[in-house]
mmCIF file of C-alpha atoms in Angstrom:
data_model
loop_
_atom_site.group_PDB
_atom_site.id
_atom_site.type_symbol
_atom_site.label_atom_id
_atom_site.label_comp_id
_atom_site.label_asym_id
_atom_site.label_seq_id
_atom_site.Cartn_x
_atom_site.Cartn_y
_atom_site.Cartn_z
ATOM 1 C CA UNK A 1 -48.342 -99.087 25.507
ATOM 2 C CA UNK A 2 -46.291 -99.215 21.955
ATOM 3 C CA UNK A 3 -45.250 -95.075 21.693
ATOM 4 C CA UNK A 4 -42.860 -97.099 24.574
ATOM 5 C CA UNK A 5 -41.721 -99.481 22.220
ATOM 6 C CA UNK A 6 -41.446 -96.731 19.376
ATOM 7 C CA UNK A 7 -38.683 -95.411 21.582
ATOM 8 C CA UNK A 8 -36.300 -97.775 22.288
ATOM 9 C CA UNK A 9 -36.162 -99.094 18.699
ATOM 10 C CA UNK A 10 -36.288 -94.986 17.645
ATOM 11 C CA UNK A 11 -32.593 -95.240 19.398
ATOM 12 C CA UNK A 12 -31.871 -97.715 16.311
ATOM 13 C CA UNK A 13 -33.524 -96.582 13.782
ATOM 14 C CA UNK A 14 -36.342 -94.865 12.075
ATOM 15 C CA UNK A 15 -39.975 -96.519 10.758
ATOM 16 C CA UNK A 16 -41.684 -94.785 8.632
ATOM 17 C CA UNK A 17 -45.642 -94.910 10.790
ATOM 18 C CA UNK A 18 -46.561 -97.423 8.558
ATOM 19 C CA UNK A 19 -43.864 -100.094 8.989
ATOM 20 C CA UNK A 20 -44.066 -99.178 13.038
ATOM 21 C CA UNK A 21 -48.034 -100.748 12.494
ATOM 22 C CA UNK A 22 -46.577 -103.370 10.482
ATOM 23 C CA UNK A 23 -44.105 -104.322 12.965
ATOM 24 C CA UNK A 24 -45.678 -103.570 16.252
ATOM 25 C CA UNK A 25 -48.633 -106.062 15.410
ATOM 26 C CA UNK A 26 -47.782 -109.071 15.778
ATOM 27 C CA UNK A 27 -46.475 -108.317 19.519
ATOM 28 C CA UNK A 28 -49.624 -109.723 22.222
ATOM 29 C CA UNK A 29 -49.876 -107.437 25.175
ATOM 30 C CA UNK A 30 -49.561 -109.864 28.782
ATOM 31 C CA UNK A 31 -49.752 -108.977 31.951
ATOM 32 C CA UNK A 32 -47.534 -110.720 34.629
ATOM 33 C CA UNK A 33 -48.711 -110.904 38.536
ATOM 34 C CA UNK A 34 -46.043 -110.517 41.054
ATOM 35 C CA UNK A 35 -44.300 -113.203 41.984
ATOM 36 C CA UNK A 36 -45.106 -115.104 38.769
ATOM 37 C CA UNK A 37 -43.487 -117.426 36.652
ATOM 38 C CA UNK A 38 -42.626 -116.133 32.976
ATOM 39 C CA UNK A 39 -40.509 -118.974 32.211
ATOM 40 C CA UNK A 40 -39.134 -122.281 34.082
ATOM 41 C CA UNK A 41 -35.989 -124.144 33.867
ATOM 42 C CA UNK A 42 -36.667 -127.418 31.861
ATOM 43 C CA UNK A 43 -39.476 -125.084 29.321
ATOM 44 C CA UNK A 44 -38.617 -124.155 26.217
ATOM 45 C CA UNK A 45 -38.619 -120.115 25.064
ATOM 46 C CA UNK A 46 -41.075 -120.054 22.310
ATOM 47 C CA UNK A 47 -40.933 -115.879 23.180
ATOM 48 C CA UNK A 48 -39.408 -112.525 23.411
ATOM 49 C CA UNK A 49 -40.598 -109.902 25.679
ATOM 50 C CA UNK A 50 -40.670 -105.959 25.850
ATOM 51 C CA UNK A 51 -40.663 -104.855 29.255
ATOM 52 C CA UNK A 52 -43.637 -101.737 28.926
ATOM 53 C CA UNK A 53 -44.175 -101.483 32.799
ATOM 54 C CA UNK A 54 -42.766 -103.300 35.726
ATOM 55 C CA UNK A 55 -39.559 -105.349 37.428
ATOM 56 C CA UNK A 56 -38.059 -109.129 36.408
ATOM 57 C CA UNK A 57 -35.287 -110.794 37.022
ATOM 58 C CA UNK A 58 -33.418 -113.798 35.201
ATOM 59 C CA UNK A 59 -31.624 -116.114 37.128
ATOM 60 C CA UNK A 60 -30.694 -119.722 37.226
ATOM 61 C CA UNK A 61 -30.069 -122.422 39.749
ATOM 62 C CA UNK A 62 -26.316 -122.873 40.396
ATOM 63 C CA UNK A 63 -25.560 -126.545 41.202
ATOM 64 C CA UNK A 64 -25.542 -125.940 45.159
ATOM 65 C CA UNK A 65 -28.851 -124.531 44.673
ATOM 66 C CA UNK A 66 -27.692 -120.884 44.872
ATOM 67 C CA UNK A 67 -30.118 -118.321 43.009
ATOM 68 C CA UNK A 68 -27.966 -116.481 40.614
ATOM 69 C CA UNK A 69 -29.294 -113.655 39.187
ATOM 70 C CA UNK A 70 -28.437 -112.511 35.357
ATOM 71 C CA UNK A 71 -30.283 -109.952 35.097
ATOM 72 C CA UNK A 72 -32.946 -107.244 36.454
ATOM 73 C CA UNK A 73 -35.431 -106.577 33.317
ATOM 74 C CA UNK A 74 -37.646 -102.921 33.711
ATOM 75 C CA UNK A 75 -39.639 -100.723 31.606
ATOM 76 C CA UNK A 76 -37.677 -100.885 27.738
ATOM 77 C CA UNK A 77 -35.676 -103.879 28.186
ATOM 78 C CA UNK A 78 -36.000 -107.174 26.932
ATOM 79 C CA UNK A 79 -36.649 -110.232 28.885
ATOM 80 C CA UNK A 80 -35.751 -114.401 26.615
ATOM 81 C CA UNK A 81 -33.729 -117.062 26.786
ATOM 82 C CA UNK A 82 -32.242 -116.361 23.718
ATOM 83 C CA UNK A 83 -30.746 -119.812 24.319
ATOM 84 C CA UNK A 84 -32.973 -121.545 24.377
ATOM 85 C CA UNK A 85 -35.721 -119.185 21.877
ATOM 86 C CA UNK A 86 -33.209 -120.224 19.202
ATOM 87 C CA UNK A 87 -31.328 -123.127 19.438
ATOM 88 C CA UNK A 88 -34.812 -124.549 20.483
ATOM 89 C CA UNK A 89 -33.208 -126.511 23.523
ATOM 90 C CA UNK A 90 -34.472 -126.580 27.852
ATOM 91 C CA UNK A 91 -34.164 -123.104 29.721
ATOM 92 C CA UNK A 92 -31.864 -123.486 31.851
ATOM 93 C CA UNK A 93 -33.162 -120.117 32.701
ATOM 94 C CA UNK A 94 -36.189 -119.076 35.248
ATOM 95 C CA UNK A 95 -37.792 -115.690 34.426
ATOM 96 C CA UNK A 96 -39.856 -113.986 37.173
ATOM 97 C CA UNK A 97 -42.087 -110.589 38.141
ATOM 98 C CA UNK A 98 -41.048 -109.241 40.442
ATOM 99 C CA UNK A 99 -43.556 -106.705 40.476
ATOM 100 C CA UNK A 100 -47.284 -106.353 38.687
ATOM 101 C CA UNK A 101 -45.687 -105.634 34.486
ATOM 102 C CA UNK A 102 -46.820 -105.631 31.386
ATOM 103 C CA UNK A 103 -45.211 -106.882 28.269
ATOM 104 C CA UNK A 104 -45.304 -106.801 24.837
ATOM 105 C CA UNK A 105 -44.399 -110.566 23.531
ATOM 106 C CA UNK A 106 -43.642 -111.744 20.298
ATOM 107 C CA UNK A 107 -43.514 -115.040 19.509
ATOM 108 C CA UNK A 108 -40.062 -116.533 17.289
ATOM 109 C CA UNK A 109 -42.007 -117.490 13.937
ATOM 110 C CA UNK A 110 -43.665 -113.880 14.092
ATOM 111 C CA UNK A 111 -40.355 -112.144 14.896
ATOM 112 C CA UNK A 112 -39.318 -114.597 11.111
ATOM 113 C CA UNK A 113 -42.288 -113.389 9.164
ATOM 114 C CA UNK A 114 -40.402 -109.790 10.348
ATOM 115 C CA UNK A 115 -37.496 -109.955 8.556
ATOM 116 C CA UNK A 116 -38.623 -112.122 5.376
ATOM 117 C CA UNK A 117 -41.664 -108.557 5.443
ATOM 118 C CA UNK A 118 -39.917 -105.500 7.154
ATOM 119 C CA UNK A 119 -35.898 -106.344 5.993
ATOM 120 C CA UNK A 120 -35.362 -103.663 8.921
ATOM 121 C CA UNK A 121 -36.303 -105.153 11.034
ATOM 122 C CA UNK A 122 -33.191 -107.685 11.022
ATOM 123 C CA UNK A 123 -30.879 -105.056 11.142
ATOM 124 C CA UNK A 124 -33.204 -103.977 14.121
ATOM 125 C CA UNK A 125 -32.774 -106.823 16.277
ATOM 126 C CA UNK A 126 -28.546 -107.709 14.868
ATOM 127 C CA UNK A 127 -28.008 -104.367 16.781
ATOM 128 C CA UNK A 128 -29.885 -104.969 19.796
ATOM 129 C CA UNK A 129 -28.455 -108.360 20.417
ATOM 130 C CA UNK A 130 -24.724 -106.506 19.922
ATOM 131 C CA UNK A 131 -25.356 -104.125 22.213
ATOM 132 C CA UNK A 132 -26.734 -107.155 24.716
ATOM 133 C CA UNK A 133 -23.238 -109.493 23.891
ATOM 134 C CA UNK A 134 -21.264 -106.555 25.163
ATOM 135 C CA UNK A 135 -23.605 -105.941 27.963
ATOM 136 C CA UNK A 136 -23.328 -109.929 28.615
ATOM 137 C CA UNK A 137 -19.535 -109.774 28.169
ATOM 138 C CA UNK A 138 -19.107 -106.202 30.717
ATOM 139 C CA UNK A 139 -20.727 -107.916 33.563
ATOM 140 C CA UNK A 140 -19.350 -111.643 32.539
ATOM 141 C CA UNK A 141 -15.754 -108.864 32.673
ATOM 142 C CA UNK A 142 -17.200 -107.295 36.048
ATOM 143 C CA UNK A 143 -18.117 -110.403 38.015
ATOM 144 C CA UNK A 144 -14.500 -112.528 37.330
ATOM 145 C CA UNK A 145 -12.637 -109.483 37.937
ATOM 146 C CA UNK A 146 -14.207 -107.145 40.080
ATOM 147 C CA UNK A 147 -14.624 -106.576 44.035
ATOM 148 C CA UNK A 148 -18.102 -106.789 45.034
ATOM 149 C CA UNK A 149 -17.823 -104.169 46.523
ATOM 150 C CA UNK A 150 -17.089 -102.460 42.674
ATOM 151 C CA UNK A 151 -20.155 -104.837 41.018
ATOM 152 C CA UNK A 152 -22.504 -103.649 44.170
ATOM 153 C CA UNK A 153 -21.152 -99.846 42.409
ATOM 154 C CA UNK A 154 -21.803 -100.761 38.923
ATOM 155 C CA UNK A 155 -25.338 -102.424 39.826
ATOM 156 C CA UNK A 156 -25.993 -98.853 41.573
ATOM 157 C CA UNK A 157 -25.228 -96.805 38.388
ATOM 158 C CA UNK A 158 -26.771 -99.293 35.884
ATOM 159 C CA UNK A 159 -29.821 -100.232 37.249
ATOM 160 C CA UNK A 160 -30.632 -96.343 39.320
ATOM 161 C CA UNK A 161 -33.192 -96.427 41.561
ATOM 162 C CA UNK A 162 -34.185 -99.862 40.957
ATOM 163 C CA UNK A 163 -32.434 -100.826 44.334
ATOM 164 C CA UNK A 164 -35.725 -99.734 46.398
ATOM 165 C CA UNK A 165 -38.194 -101.849 43.890
ATOM 166 C CA UNK A 166 -35.734 -104.907 44.524
ATOM 167 C CA UNK A 167 -35.274 -106.472 48.388
ATOM 168 C CA UNK A 168 -31.809 -106.911 49.264
ATOM 169 C CA UNK A 169 -31.646 -110.784 48.676
ATOM 170 C CA UNK A 170 -32.609 -110.353 45.277
ATOM 171 C CA UNK A 171 -29.366 -107.951 44.545
ATOM 172 C CA UNK A 172 -27.100 -109.896 47.223
ATOM 173 C CA UNK A 173 -27.853 -112.851 44.262
ATOM 174 C CA UNK A 174 -26.981 -110.484 41.217
ATOM 175 C CA UNK A 175 -23.457 -109.804 42.654
ATOM 176 C CA UNK A 176 -22.980 -112.878 43.210
ATOM 177 C CA UNK A 177 -22.214 -112.677 47.517
ATOM 178 C CA UNK A 178 -24.629 -113.116 50.809
ATOM 179 C CA UNK A 179 -27.342 -111.129 51.722
ATOM 180 C CA UNK A 180 -24.773 -110.419 54.780
ATOM 181 C CA UNK A 181 -22.445 -109.507 52.407
ATOM 182 C CA UNK A 182 -24.185 -106.719 50.871
ATOM 183 C CA UNK A 183 -25.172 -105.513 54.415
ATOM 184 C CA UNK A 184 -21.372 -104.731 55.276
ATOM 185 C CA UNK A 185 -20.802 -103.627 52.060
ATOM 186 C CA UNK A 186 -23.378 -100.860 52.583
ATOM 187 C CA UNK A 187 -22.157 -100.269 55.631
ATOM 188 C CA UNK A 188 -18.187 -99.688 54.416
ATOM 189 C CA UNK A 189 -19.510 -97.631 51.816
ATOM 190 C CA UNK A 190 -21.820 -95.300 54.047
ATOM 191 C CA UNK A 191 -19.282 -94.768 56.218
ATOM 192 C CA UNK A 192 -16.874 -93.006 53.566
ATOM 193 C CA UNK A 193 -19.767 -90.474 52.413
#
């Protein structure tokens, strides 16, 4: 299980086997059933989780009760509510398993301890947070400046093969449109082929 985590962090830095063993030690293996809520709006997020397999949606409900998906987390992605975790405030996000899933979870306290004992881990998470910030910026720009058609095509590129694992409603929620409008986009694009 930790091999996937090693593969993931190796993209950013090299850790000796001894350092990696120390790094992975505080992670807890957790299983989540399909539709299980990992974090609910109003709760405090006390963890970060590395997805070994499965799929999660990270979403919130807007003022009108419309579900808006921020992102999907699949294998080798991380799940958390960073605002709640860092600032110790109630979460405005919900994290739900869309499939039976397995995750390696680390608490904030254990992560802070790793920073003290393995200084290179702080660098690792800084790099990962920078990449996450870039992805979120691109997501905001896409939502505010691109047509739904272009957002759909970006979704297909960003999450290859994921559309088959999701309902049309879940994809539409990510795109910020209704599932009826998504059907129209799909029809229009299929006619262009």
